[in-house]
Amino acid sequence: MKFDSPLIPATLVRRYKRFLFDAHLDSGEPITGSCPNTGSMLGLTTPGSKVYLTEHEGGSRKYRHALELVEADDTLVGINTGRPNRLVEEAIANGLVGSLGKYQVLKREQKYGVNSRIDILLEDPALGRAYVEVKNVHFRRAPGLAEFPDSVTSRGAKHLEELGDMAEAGHRAIMIYLIQREDIDRLKLCRDLDPAYAMAFDRAMKRGVEACAIRCKITPDQINADTMVSIEEPGVNSVD
């Protein structure tokens, strides 16, 4: 996925209110922009970090710039939570995610469960239905190890429960963790930060939910789903 226009380098001053940031452009101009990520972004908000921004000309946007990439741990990290679903769609179309590329129809944001929408619904006359939930990952505390979640997510636990319902109803149900950084070769659950999510994951696996993790390749020009990495959790049902 190429960025629509060249990203603009800047230096982060601070990120605040979850959806705003201040930075200095390379020209020295101070700017305030929007942050398309309302999560905690642990380890990715250090003042003085190199960042890359998208720029929007005109329109009704309140802020001209939006945060896209952060340089951390000597690598580029994608923070835009609007990207993962499309990146996973590309990965499925390119045959990166097991047999998911064999389904004939892909639908976005379909209603299911209790007041929920599945990120991707795959349908095929022969294969049936596959419900695909996508989670954005960028938290790293140890070299090579991505962790999810980086804060408590009751909504994420609810999604796992609803995927389990779909699996028990006879459909495929898949949780995909999309890792927006390159310095990763494995993923684990962040059990110390959100034990309830970890319990929901374990229960979902026992109910037949499948899971996989995909690492991205990132440059200032583009971001692409690149490689499957292992999930280091017992009882994981890997995507075939």
C-alpha positions in Angstrom: 0.0 0.0 0.0 1.6 3.2 -1.2 0.8 6.4 0.7 -1.3 8.7 -1.3 1.3 11.5 -1.2 4.9 11.7 0.1 5.0 11.7 3.9 6.4 14.8 5.7 9.2 14.3 8.2 8.9 16.1 11.5 10.0 15.9 15.2 7.4 15.0 17.8 6.9 17.4 20.6 4.0 15.6 22.4 1.0 13.5 21.8 -2.0 14.4 24.0 -5.8 13.9 24.5 -5.3 10.6 22.6 -6.1 12.2 19.3 -3.8 15.2 19.0 -0.1 15.8 18.7 2.3 18.8 18.4 5.4 18.6 16.3 8.0 20.7 14.5 8.4 20.4 10.8 12.0 20.2 9.4 11.6 23.9 8.6 11.1 24.6 12.3 7.4 25.4 11.9 5.4 24.3 14.9 2.2 22.4 14.0 -0.7 20.6 15.7 -2.2 17.6 14.0 -4.6 14.7 14.4 -3.5 11.3 15.7 -5.4 8.4 14.0 -4.9 6.1 17.0 -6.8 6.5 20.2 -4.9 3.7 22.0 -2.1 4.1 24.6 0.7 3.9 22.0 3.1 2.8 24.7 6.7 3.4 23.8 5.8 5.5 20.7 5.2 9.0 22.1 8.7 10.0 23.3 9.3 13.7 22.7 12.0 14.3 20.1 11.1 11.2 18.1 11.3 11.4 14.3 7.8 11.1 12.9 6.3 11.1 9.4 3.0 12.9 8.6 0.3 12.9 6.0 -0.8 16.3 4.7 -4.4 17.1 3.6 -5.0 20.2 1.5 -8.4 21.9 1.8 -11.6 20.1 2.7 -13.4 20.2 6.1 -10.5 18.8 8.2 -9.7 20.8 11.3 -6.1 19.8 11.2 -4.0 19.7 8.0 -1.5 17.1 9.2 -2.0 13.6 10.6 0.5 11.3 12.3 1.4 8.2 10.2 4.8 6.8 11.2 6.9 7.0 14.4 10.6 6.1 14.6 11.2 3.9 17.7 13.8 1.3 18.6 15.6 2.1 15.3 12.6 1.1 13.2 9.6 2.7 11.6 6.3 2.0 13.3 2.9 2.5 11.7 0.3 4.0 14.2 -2.6 4.6 11.9 -5.4 2.2 13.0 -7.2 3.0 9.7 -4.7 0.9 7.8 -4.8 -2.7 9.1 -8.1 -3.8 7.6 -7.0 -2.8 4.1 -3.5 -4.3 4.6 -5.0 -7.6 5.6 -7.3 -7.5 2.6 -4.2 -7.1 0.4 -2.5 -10.0 2.3 -5.5 -12.2 1.7 -5.6 -11.3 -2.0 -1.9 -12.0 -2.3 -2.2 -15.5 -0.8 -0.3 -14.7 2.4 -3.0 -15.9 4.8 -3.4 -19.6 4.2 -6.6 -20.6 2.4 -8.4 -17.3 3.0 -7.5 -16.2 -0.5 -9.7 -18.9 -2.0 -12.9 -17.3 -1.0 -14.8 -15.7 -3.9 -16.4 -12.8 -2.1 -15.0 -10.3 0.4 -17.3 -7.9 2.3 -16.3 -5.1 4.7 -17.8 -4.2 8.1 -20.8 -6.6 8.1 -23.1 -6.8 11.1 -22.9 -9.8 13.3 -22.9 -10.8 17.0 -24.4 -8.4 19.5 -24.3 -4.8 18.1 -20.9 -5.6 16.4 -19.5 -5.5 12.9 -16.9 -8.0 11.6 -14.0 -6.3 9.9 -13.9 -8.8 7.0 -16.5 -11.4 5.9 -15.4 -13.9 3.4 -18.0 -16.0 1.5 -17.8 -18.9 -1.0 -20.4 -21.4 -2.3 -18.1 -24.3 -1.5 -16.1 -23.0 1.5 -18.9 -21.3 3.4 -18.3 -18.2 5.5 -15.2 -17.0 7.3 -15.4 -14.2 9.9 -12.2 -12.2 10.1 -11.4 -9.8 12.9 -8.3 -7.6 12.6 -6.3 -6.1 15.5 -3.6 -3.5 15.1 -0.3 -4.2 16.9 2.7 -2.0 17.5 3.7 -2.6 21.2 7.2 -4.0 21.8 9.1 -4.4 25.1 11.6 -7.2 24.3 13.7 -7.5 21.0 11.7 -9.2 18.3 8.6 -9.7 20.4 5.3 -7.9 19.7 2.6 -7.9 22.4 -1.1 -7.3 22.3 -2.9 -5.5 23.8 -1.0 -2.5 25.2 -3.9 -1.5 27.4 -7.1 -3.1 28.7 -9.6 -3.8 25.9 -13.0 -5.1 26.9 -14.1 -4.6 23.3 -11.3 -6.9 22.1 -12.4 -9.6 24.6 -16.0 -9.2 23.3 -14.8 -9.7 19.8 -13.1 -13.0 20.7 -16.3 -14.2 22.4 -18.3 -13.4 19.3 -15.8 -15.1 17.0 -16.2 -18.2 19.3 -19.9 -18.0 18.7 -19.4 -18.0 14.9 -17.0 -21.0 15.2 -19.5 -23.0 17.2 -22.1 -22.2 14.7 -20.1 -24.0 12.0 -18.3 -21.1 10.4 -14.6 -20.2 10.2 -13.6 -17.5 12.6 -10.2 -15.9 12.4 -8.3 -13.3 14.6 -5.5 -11.6 12.6 -3.0 -9.5 14.4 -1.5 -7.0 12.0 1.9 -5.8 13.3 2.9 -2.4 11.9 6.6 -2.7 12.5 9.5 -4.7 10.9 11.6 -5.6 14.0 9.4 -8.5 15.0 9.6 -12.2 14.6 6.9 -13.4 17.1 3.9 -12.3 19.0 2.6 -13.0 22.5 -0.4 -11.8 24.5 0.2 -9.1 27.0 -1.2 -11.1 29.9 0.1 -8.7 32.6 -1.6 -5.6 31.1 -4.9 -7.3 30.3 -5.5 -10.7 31.9 -9.2 -10.7 30.9 -8.2 -10.5 27.2 -5.8 -13.3 27.6 -8.5 -15.5 29.2 -10.9 -14.6 26.3 -8.2 -15.6 23.8 -7.7 -19.0 25.5 -11.4 -19.6 25.5 -11.7 -18.6 21.9 -9.0 -21.1 20.8 -10.8 -23.9 22.7 -14.0 -23.0 20.8 -12.3 -23.3 17.4 -11.2 -19.7 16.6 -8.1 -19.5 14.4 -5.4 -16.9 14.8 -2.3 -15.6 13.0 0.0 -12.6 13.1 1.4 -10.7 10.1 4.4 -8.4 10.2 4.5 -5.4 7.9 7.4 -3.9 5.9 7.5 -0.1 6.2 9.3 2.7 4.4 8.4 6.4 4.2 6.8 5.6 0.8 4.7 2.6 1.6 3.5 0.0 4.1 2.8 -3.6 3.2 1.8 -6.8 4.9 4.9 -8.9 4.4 5.5 -12.0 6.5 3.6 -14.3 8.8 5.2 -14.6 12.3 4.5 -17.1 15.1 2.1 -16.6 18.0 3.8 -17.9 21.1 0.8 -19.0 23.0 -0.3 -22.6 23.9 -3.3 -24.0 22.1 -3.3 -21.6 19.2 -5.3 -22.8 16.1 -3.1 -21.5 13.3 -4.8 -20.4 10.0 -4.5 -23.1 7.4 
